[in-house]
GROMACS .gro file of C-alpha atoms in nm:
model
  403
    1UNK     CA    1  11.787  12.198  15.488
    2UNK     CA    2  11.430  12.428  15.481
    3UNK     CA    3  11.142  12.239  15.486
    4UNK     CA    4  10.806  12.393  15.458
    5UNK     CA    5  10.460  12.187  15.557
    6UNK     CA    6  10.168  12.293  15.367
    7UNK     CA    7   9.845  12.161  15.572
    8UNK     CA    8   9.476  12.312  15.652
    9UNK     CA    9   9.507  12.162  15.984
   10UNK     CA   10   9.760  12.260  16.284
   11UNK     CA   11   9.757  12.304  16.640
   12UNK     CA   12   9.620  12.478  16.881
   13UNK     CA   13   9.371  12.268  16.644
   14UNK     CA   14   9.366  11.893  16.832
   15UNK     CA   15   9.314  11.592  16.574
   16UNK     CA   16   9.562  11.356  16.408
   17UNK     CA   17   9.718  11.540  16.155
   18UNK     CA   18   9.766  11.820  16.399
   19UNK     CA   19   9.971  11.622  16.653
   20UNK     CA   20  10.114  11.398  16.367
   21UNK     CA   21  10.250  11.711  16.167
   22UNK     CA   22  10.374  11.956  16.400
   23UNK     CA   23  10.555  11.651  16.602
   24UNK     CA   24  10.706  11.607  16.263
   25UNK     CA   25  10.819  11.940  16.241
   26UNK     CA   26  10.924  11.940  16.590
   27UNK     CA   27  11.210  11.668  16.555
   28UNK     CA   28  11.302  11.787  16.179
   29UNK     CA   29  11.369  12.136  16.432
   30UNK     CA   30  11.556  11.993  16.680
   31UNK     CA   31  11.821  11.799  16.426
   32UNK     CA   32  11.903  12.168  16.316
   33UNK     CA   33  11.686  12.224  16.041
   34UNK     CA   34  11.523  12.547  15.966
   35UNK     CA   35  11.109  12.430  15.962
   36UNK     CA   36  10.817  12.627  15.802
   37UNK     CA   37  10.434  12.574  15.847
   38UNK     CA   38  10.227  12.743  15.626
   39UNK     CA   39   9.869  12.693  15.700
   40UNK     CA   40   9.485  12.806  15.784
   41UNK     CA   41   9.323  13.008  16.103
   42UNK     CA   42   9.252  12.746  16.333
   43UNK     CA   43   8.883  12.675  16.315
   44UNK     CA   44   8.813  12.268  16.345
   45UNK     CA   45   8.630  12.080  16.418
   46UNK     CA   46   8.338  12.359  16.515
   47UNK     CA   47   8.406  12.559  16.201
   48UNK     CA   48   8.492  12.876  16.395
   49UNK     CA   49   8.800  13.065  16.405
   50UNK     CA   50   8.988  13.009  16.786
   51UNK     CA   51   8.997  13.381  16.953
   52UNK     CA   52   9.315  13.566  16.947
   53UNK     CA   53   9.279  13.432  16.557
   54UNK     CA   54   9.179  13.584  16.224
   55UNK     CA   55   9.230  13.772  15.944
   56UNK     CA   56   9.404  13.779  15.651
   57UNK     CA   57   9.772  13.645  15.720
   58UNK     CA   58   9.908  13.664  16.101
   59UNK     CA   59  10.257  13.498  16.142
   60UNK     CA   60  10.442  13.365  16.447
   61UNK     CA   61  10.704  13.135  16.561
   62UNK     CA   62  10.699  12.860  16.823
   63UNK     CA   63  10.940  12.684  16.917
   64UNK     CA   64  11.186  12.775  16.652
   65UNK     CA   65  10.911  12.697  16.433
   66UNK     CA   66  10.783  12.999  16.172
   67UNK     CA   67  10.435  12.924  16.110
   68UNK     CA   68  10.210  13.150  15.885
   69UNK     CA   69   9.864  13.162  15.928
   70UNK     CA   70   9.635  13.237  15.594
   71UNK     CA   71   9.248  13.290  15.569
   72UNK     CA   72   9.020  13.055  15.572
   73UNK     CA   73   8.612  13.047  15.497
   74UNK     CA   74   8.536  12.828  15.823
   75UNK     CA   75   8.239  12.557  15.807
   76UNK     CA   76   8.129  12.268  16.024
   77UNK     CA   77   7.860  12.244  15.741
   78UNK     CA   78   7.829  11.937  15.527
   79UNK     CA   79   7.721  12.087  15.196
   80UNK     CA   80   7.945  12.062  14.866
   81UNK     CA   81   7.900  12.448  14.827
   82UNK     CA   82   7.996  12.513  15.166
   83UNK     CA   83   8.310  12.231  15.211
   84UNK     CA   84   8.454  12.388  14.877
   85UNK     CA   85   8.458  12.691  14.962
   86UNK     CA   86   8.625  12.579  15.318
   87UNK     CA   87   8.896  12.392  15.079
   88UNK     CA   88   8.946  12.652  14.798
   89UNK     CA   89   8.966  12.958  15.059
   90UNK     CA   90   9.279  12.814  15.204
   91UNK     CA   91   9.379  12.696  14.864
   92UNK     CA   92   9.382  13.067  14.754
   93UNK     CA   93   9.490  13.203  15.052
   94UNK     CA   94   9.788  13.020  15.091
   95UNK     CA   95   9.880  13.054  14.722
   96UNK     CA   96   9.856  13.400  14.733
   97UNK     CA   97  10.008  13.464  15.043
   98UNK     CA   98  10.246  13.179  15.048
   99UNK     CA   99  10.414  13.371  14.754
  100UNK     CA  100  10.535  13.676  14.924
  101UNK     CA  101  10.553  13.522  15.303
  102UNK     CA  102  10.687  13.184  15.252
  103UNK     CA  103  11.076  13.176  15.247
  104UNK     CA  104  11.280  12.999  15.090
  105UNK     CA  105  11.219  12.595  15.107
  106UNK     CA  106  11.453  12.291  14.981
  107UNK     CA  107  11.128  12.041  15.047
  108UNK     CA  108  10.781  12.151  15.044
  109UNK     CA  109  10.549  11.892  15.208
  110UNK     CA  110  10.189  11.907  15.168
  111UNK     CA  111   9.955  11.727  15.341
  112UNK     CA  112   9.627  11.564  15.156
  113UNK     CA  113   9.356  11.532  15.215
  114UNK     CA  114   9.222  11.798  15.158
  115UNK     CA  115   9.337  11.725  14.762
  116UNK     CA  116   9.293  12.058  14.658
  117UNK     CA  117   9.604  12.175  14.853
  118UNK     CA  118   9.831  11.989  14.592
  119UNK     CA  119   9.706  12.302  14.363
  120UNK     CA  120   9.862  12.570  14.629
  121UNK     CA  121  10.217  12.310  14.647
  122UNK     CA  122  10.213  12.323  14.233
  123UNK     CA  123  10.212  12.705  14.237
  124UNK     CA  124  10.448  12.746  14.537
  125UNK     CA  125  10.659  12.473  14.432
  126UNK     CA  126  10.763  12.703  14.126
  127UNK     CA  127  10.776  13.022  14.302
  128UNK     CA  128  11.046  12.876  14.578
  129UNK     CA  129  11.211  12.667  14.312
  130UNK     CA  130  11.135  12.354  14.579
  131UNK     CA  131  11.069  11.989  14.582
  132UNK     CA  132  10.734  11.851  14.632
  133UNK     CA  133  10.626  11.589  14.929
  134UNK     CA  134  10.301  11.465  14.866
  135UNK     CA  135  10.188  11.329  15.198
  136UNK     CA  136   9.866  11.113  15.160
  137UNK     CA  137   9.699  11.041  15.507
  138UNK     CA  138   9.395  10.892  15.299
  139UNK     CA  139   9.302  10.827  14.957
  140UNK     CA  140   9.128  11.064  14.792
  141UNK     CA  141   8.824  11.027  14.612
  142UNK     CA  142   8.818  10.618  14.708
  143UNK     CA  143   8.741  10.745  15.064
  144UNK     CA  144   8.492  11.016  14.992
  145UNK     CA  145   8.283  10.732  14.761
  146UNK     CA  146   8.349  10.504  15.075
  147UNK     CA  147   8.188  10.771  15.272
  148UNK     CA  148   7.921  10.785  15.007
  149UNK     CA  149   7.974  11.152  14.993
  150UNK     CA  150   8.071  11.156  14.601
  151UNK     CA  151   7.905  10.931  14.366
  152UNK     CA  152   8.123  10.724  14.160
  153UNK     CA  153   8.160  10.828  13.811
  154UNK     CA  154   7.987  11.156  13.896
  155UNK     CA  155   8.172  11.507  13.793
  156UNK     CA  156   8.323  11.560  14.077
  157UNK     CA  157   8.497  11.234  14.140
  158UNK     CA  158   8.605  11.242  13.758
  159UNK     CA  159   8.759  11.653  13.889
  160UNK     CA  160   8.894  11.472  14.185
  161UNK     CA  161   9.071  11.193  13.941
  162UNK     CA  162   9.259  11.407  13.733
  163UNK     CA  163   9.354  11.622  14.002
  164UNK     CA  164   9.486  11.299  14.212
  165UNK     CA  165   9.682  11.185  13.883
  166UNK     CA  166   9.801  11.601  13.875
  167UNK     CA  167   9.904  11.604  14.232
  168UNK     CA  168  10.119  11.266  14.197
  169UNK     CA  169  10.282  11.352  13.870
  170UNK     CA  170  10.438  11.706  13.987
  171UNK     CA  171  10.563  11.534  14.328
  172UNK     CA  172  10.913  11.504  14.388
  173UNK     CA  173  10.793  11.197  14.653
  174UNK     CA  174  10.464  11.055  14.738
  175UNK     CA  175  10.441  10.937  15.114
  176UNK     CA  176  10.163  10.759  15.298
  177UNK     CA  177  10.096  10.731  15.623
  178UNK     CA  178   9.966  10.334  15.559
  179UNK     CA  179  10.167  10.074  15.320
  180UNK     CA  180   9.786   9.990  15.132
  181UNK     CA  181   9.791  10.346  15.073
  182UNK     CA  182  10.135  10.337  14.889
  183UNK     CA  183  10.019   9.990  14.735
  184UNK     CA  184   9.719  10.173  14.568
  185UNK     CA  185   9.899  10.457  14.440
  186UNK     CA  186  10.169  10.248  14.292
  187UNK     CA  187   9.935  10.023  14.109
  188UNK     CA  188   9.829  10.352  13.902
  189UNK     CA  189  10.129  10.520  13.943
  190UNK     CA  190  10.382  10.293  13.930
  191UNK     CA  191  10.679  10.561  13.789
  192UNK     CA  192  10.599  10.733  14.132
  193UNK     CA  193  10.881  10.742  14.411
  194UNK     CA  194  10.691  10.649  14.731
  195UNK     CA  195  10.836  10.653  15.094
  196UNK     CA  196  10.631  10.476  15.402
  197UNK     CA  197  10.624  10.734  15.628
  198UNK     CA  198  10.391  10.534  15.937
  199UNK     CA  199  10.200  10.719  16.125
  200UNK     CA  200  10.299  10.625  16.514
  201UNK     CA  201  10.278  10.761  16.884
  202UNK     CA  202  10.532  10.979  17.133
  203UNK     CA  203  10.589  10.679  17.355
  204UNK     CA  204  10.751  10.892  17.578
  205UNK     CA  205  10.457  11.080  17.642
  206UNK     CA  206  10.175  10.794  17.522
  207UNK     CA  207  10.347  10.542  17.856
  208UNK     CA  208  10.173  10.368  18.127
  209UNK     CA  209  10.311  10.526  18.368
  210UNK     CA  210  10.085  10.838  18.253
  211UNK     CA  211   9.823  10.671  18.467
  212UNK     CA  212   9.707  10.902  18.748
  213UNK     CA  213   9.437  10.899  19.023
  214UNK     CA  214   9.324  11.233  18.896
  215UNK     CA  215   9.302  11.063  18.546
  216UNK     CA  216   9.095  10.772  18.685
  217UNK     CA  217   8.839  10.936  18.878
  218UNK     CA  218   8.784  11.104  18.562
  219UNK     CA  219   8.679  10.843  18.359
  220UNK     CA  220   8.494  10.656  18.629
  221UNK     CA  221   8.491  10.440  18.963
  222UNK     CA  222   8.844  10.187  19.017
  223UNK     CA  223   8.577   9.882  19.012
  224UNK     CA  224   8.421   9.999  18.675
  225UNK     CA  225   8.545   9.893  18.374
  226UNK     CA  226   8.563  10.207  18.154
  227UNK     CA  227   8.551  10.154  17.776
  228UNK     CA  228   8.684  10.514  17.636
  229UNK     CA  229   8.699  10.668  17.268
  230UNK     CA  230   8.847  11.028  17.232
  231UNK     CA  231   8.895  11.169  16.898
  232UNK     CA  232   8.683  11.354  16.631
  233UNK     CA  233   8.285  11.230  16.642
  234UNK     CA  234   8.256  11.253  16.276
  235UNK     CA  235   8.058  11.045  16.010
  236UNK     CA  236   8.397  10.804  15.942
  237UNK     CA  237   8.406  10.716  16.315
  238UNK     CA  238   8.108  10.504  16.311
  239UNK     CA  239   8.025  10.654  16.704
  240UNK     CA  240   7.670  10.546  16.651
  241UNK     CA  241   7.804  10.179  16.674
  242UNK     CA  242   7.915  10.213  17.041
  243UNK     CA  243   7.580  10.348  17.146
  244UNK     CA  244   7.405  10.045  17.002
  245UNK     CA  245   7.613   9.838  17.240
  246UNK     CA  246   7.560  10.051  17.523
  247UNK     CA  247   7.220   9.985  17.505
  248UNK     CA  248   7.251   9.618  17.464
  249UNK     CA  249   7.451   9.661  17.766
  250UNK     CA  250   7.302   9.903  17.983
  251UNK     CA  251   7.167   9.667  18.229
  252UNK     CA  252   7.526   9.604  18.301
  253UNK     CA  253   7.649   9.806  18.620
  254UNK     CA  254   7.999   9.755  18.588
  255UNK     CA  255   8.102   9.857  18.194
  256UNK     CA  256   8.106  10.270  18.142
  257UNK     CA  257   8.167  10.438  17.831
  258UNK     CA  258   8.304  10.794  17.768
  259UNK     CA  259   8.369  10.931  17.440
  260UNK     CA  260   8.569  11.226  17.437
  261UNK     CA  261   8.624  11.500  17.195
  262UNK     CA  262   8.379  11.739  16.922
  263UNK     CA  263   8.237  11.730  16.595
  264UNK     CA  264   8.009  11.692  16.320
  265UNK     CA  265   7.811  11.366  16.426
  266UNK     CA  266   7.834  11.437  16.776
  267UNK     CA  267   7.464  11.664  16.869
  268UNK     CA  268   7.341  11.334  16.691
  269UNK     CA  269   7.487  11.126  16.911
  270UNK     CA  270   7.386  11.291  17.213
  271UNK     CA  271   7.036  11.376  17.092
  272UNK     CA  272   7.035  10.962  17.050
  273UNK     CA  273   7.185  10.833  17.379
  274UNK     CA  274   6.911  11.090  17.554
  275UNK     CA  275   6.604  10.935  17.374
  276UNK     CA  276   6.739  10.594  17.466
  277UNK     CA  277   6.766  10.742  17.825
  278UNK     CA  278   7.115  10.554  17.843
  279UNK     CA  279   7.339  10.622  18.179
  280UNK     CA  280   7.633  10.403  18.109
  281UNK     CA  281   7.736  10.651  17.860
  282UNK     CA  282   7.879  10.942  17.857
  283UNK     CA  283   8.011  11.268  17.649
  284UNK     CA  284   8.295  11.484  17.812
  285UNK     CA  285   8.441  11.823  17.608
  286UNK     CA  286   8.778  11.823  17.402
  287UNK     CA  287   9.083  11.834  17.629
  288UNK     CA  288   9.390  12.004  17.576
  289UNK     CA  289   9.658  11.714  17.432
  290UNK     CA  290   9.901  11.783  17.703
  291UNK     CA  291   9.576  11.569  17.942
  292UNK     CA  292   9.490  11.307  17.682
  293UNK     CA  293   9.763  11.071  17.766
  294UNK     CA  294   9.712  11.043  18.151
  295UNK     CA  295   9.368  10.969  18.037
  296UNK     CA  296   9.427  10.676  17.795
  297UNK     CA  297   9.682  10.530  18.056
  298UNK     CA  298   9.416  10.544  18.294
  299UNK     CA  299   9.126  10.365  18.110
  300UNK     CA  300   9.037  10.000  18.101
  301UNK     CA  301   9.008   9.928  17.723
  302UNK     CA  302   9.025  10.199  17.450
  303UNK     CA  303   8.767  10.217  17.154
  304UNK     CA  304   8.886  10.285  16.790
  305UNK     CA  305   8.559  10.263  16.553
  306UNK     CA  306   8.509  10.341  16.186
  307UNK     CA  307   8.191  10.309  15.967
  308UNK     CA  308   8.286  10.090  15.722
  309UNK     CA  309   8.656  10.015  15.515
  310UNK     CA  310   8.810  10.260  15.422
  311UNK     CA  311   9.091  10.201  15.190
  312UNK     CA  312   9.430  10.285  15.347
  313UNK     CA  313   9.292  10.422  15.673
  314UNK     CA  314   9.468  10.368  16.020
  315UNK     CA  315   9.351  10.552  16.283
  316UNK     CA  316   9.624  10.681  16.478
  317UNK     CA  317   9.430  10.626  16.808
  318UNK     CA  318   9.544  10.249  16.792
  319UNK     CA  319   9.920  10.326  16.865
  320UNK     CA  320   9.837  10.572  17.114
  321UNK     CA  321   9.674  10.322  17.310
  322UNK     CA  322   9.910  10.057  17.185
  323UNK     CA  323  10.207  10.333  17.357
  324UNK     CA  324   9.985  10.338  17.684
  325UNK     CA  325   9.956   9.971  17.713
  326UNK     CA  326   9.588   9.962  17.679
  327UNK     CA  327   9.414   9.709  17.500
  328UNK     CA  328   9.246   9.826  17.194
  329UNK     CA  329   8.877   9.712  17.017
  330UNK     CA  330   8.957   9.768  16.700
  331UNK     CA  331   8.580   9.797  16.467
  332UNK     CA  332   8.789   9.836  16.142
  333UNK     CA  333   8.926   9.625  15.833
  334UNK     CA  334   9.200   9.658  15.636
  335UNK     CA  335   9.540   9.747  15.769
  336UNK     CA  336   9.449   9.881  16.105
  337UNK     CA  337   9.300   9.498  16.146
  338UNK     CA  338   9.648   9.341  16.076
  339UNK     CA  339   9.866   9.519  16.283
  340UNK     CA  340   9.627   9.498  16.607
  341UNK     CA  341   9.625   9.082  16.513
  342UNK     CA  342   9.951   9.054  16.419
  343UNK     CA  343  10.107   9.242  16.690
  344UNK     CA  344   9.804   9.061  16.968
  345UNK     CA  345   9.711   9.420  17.076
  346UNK     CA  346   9.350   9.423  17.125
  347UNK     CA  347   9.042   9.276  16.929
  348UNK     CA  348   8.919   9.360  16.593
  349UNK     CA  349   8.537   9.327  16.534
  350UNK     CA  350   8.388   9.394  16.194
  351UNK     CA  351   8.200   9.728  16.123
  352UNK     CA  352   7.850   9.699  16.197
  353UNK     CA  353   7.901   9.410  16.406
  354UNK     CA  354   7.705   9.498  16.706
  355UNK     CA  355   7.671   9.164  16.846
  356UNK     CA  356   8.052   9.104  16.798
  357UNK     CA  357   8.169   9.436  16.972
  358UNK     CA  358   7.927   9.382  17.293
  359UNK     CA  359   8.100   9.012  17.280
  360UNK     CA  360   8.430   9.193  17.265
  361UNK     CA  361   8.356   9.442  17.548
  362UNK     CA  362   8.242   9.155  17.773
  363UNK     CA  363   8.567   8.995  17.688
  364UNK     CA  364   8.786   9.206  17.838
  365UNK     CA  365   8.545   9.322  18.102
  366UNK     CA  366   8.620   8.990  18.283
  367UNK     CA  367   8.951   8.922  18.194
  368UNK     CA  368   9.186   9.208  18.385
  369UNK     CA  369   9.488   8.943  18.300
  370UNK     CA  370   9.378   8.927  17.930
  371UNK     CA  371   9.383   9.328  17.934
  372UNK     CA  372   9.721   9.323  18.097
  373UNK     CA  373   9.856   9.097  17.823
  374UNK     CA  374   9.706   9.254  17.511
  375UNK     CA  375   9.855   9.619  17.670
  376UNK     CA  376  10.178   9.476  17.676
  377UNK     CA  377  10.224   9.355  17.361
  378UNK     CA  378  10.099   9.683  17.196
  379UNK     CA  379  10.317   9.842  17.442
  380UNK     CA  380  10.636   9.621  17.270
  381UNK     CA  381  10.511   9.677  16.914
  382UNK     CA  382  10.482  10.087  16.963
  383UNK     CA  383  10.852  10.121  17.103
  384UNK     CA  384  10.990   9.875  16.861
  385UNK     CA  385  10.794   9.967  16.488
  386UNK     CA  386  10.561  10.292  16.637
  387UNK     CA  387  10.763  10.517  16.772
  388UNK     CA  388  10.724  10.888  16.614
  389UNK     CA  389  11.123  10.898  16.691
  390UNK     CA  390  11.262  10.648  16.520
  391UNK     CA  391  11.009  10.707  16.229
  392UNK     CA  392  11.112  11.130  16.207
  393UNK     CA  393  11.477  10.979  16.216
  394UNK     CA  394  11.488  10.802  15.962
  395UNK     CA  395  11.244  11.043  15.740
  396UNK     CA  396  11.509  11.288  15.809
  397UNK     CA  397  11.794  11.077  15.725
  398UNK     CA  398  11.632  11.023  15.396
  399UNK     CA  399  11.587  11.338  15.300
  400UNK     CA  400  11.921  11.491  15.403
  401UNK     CA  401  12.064  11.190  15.192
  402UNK     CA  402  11.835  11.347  14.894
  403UNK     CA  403  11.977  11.727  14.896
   0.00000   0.00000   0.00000
């Protein structure tokens, strides 16, 4: 089988869909598999290409892996002119250059958002004579109105409509990463073949055991109780809510919060937390993924925030920590909500619930046993329904069943 994944986002780039995709492509590898990734000069979140990048096309394989590498217009800019042009760049780009680089592909997987890309799948699709695998990792334009960054009914959610219904109809398979995702899109779509494919966490290397000394004096003192976030600071993530509670809670010596990673919101954030002249808070650089999991092993409670519901969304944050047997608090609805109550793995609070998240964070600031518990059970639901493994197995299975 030759599988190619179509995405704007890949490591040395660190975010979800990075890890999420090229872990993917890692175990479709190792069952024997011959794996493509065709996608953009690394450039996110700062909207710069990484050095040792750039170009036109620059193509290398990792791992047994042959990834191609395709222009890109990089932005960290939030203006419509600017973001489409970051979009249709790679759109073109890969198109163009997909065509004579790309070989030849039985499944052709393309990641959304951004939406757009389901225009470069159409166009390669017919050029390799391959099967389209729409992979939607959030619902596009519902989340963007959400976001309030298009305006219901306006032009451009009516373009990003047709294009959804356009993207759906030429796919061989639709997959989410979330079963509300595949709930919406069958409700429209209902002639559609969908396949749950979950998001999850390497529980081999997201494990308690991770925890290290090194890790821990990191993030702060043994007798502190260190709340930590690390992922993108962007305007989904909500950030700004965990600074309200540090100030509610700044008198209190013992509670520390780091948030860890890059991006959009965060000059914002730290512009805010200095006028506040807050000290239980603090900012610390991206870190290369191979030193994230000692870290979330080795904090106290881990902190998974989003602004405000966003259909379908699951941040994949919540079974990393789940894997490290950390106790999550969970500001989210939806989906993510449900499987941190079902499976007793942390505490959800309701975005925009200050009150309730500084409630929360007192919670299981006095309660190591409470902590202990909640970690566990995550720790169970990861290796038995989270496990990237088992999930790529059976993905796999499907699709060699499908040739």
């Amino acid at each position: 089988m030759n599988l190619t994944i179509l995405t704007q986002y890949y490591p040395p780039e660190i975010g979800a869909p990075q890890a999420r995709l090229s872990e993917l492509a890692q175990r479709i590898a190792a069952r024997g598999h011959q794996v493509s990734i065709l996608t953009a000069m690394p450039n996110y979140p700062k909207g710069k290409i990484y050095e040792g990048y750039g170009g036109i096309i620059k193509r290398e394989t990792v791992g047994g892996i042959r990834i191609i590498r395709t222009s890109i217009y990089p932005t960290q800019k939030t203006s419509f002119i600017q973001r489409m042009s970051n979009y249709l760049s790679f759109v073109a780009s890969s198109a163009l250059l997909g065509s004579f680089y790309l070989p030849k592909t039985d499944y052709l997987l393309v990641e959304s958002p951004p939406l757009f890309l389901g225009l470069s799948s159409w166009w390669l699709s017919l050029v390799r004579r391959s099967r389209i695998i729409f992979n939607v990792s959030d619902l596009w334009p519902e989340s963007a109105v959400r976001l309030g960054v298009v305006q219901k009914g306006s032009l451009s959610y009516r373009v990003s409509e047709k294009l959804e219904a356009l993207c759906y109809h030429f796919a061989w398979l639709i997959t989410g990463q979330s079963r509300s995702i595949l709930s919406s899109i069958q409700a429209r779509f209902p002639k559609r073949q969908t396949y749950h494919l979950s998001n999850g966490a390497d529980t081999q290397k997201f494990h308690p055991n991770r925890k290290t000394p090194q890790a821990r004096s990191t993030l702060g003192g043994e007798r502190e109780c260190v709340a930590f976030y690390a992922g993108l600071h962007g305007l989904a993530q909500g950030l700004d809510q965990i600074v309200d509670a540090a100030q509610i809670l700044q008198t209190d010596h013992q509670l520390r919060f780091l948030l860890m990673g890059d991006g959009p919101e965060k000059g914002n954030l730290v512009r805010c937390v200095e006028q506040k002249n807050l000290t239980n808070i603090r900012f610390m650089s991206p870190r290369p993924s191979e030193e994230v999991p000692p870290l979330v092993a080795s904090a106290d409670v881990i902190l998974v925030t989003l602004k405000l519901h966003i259909p379908g969304a699951v941040p994949s944050k919540i079974y990393e920590a789940m894997a490290s047997a950390r106790p999550v608090i969970l500001v989210a609805e939806g989906e993510a909500a449900d499987i941190i109550r079902q499976h007793e793995a942390g505490i959800v609070v309701s975005p925009g619930d200050i009150s309730g998240l500084v409630d929360a964070l007192n919670t299981l600031k006095q309660a190591s046993e409470l902590r202990q518990r909640l970690g566990a059970n995550g720790r169970r639901a990861a290796e038995q329904y989270f496990n990237r493994d088992i999930i790529a197995s059976n993905f796999i299975s499907y699709l060699e069943s499908s040739q």
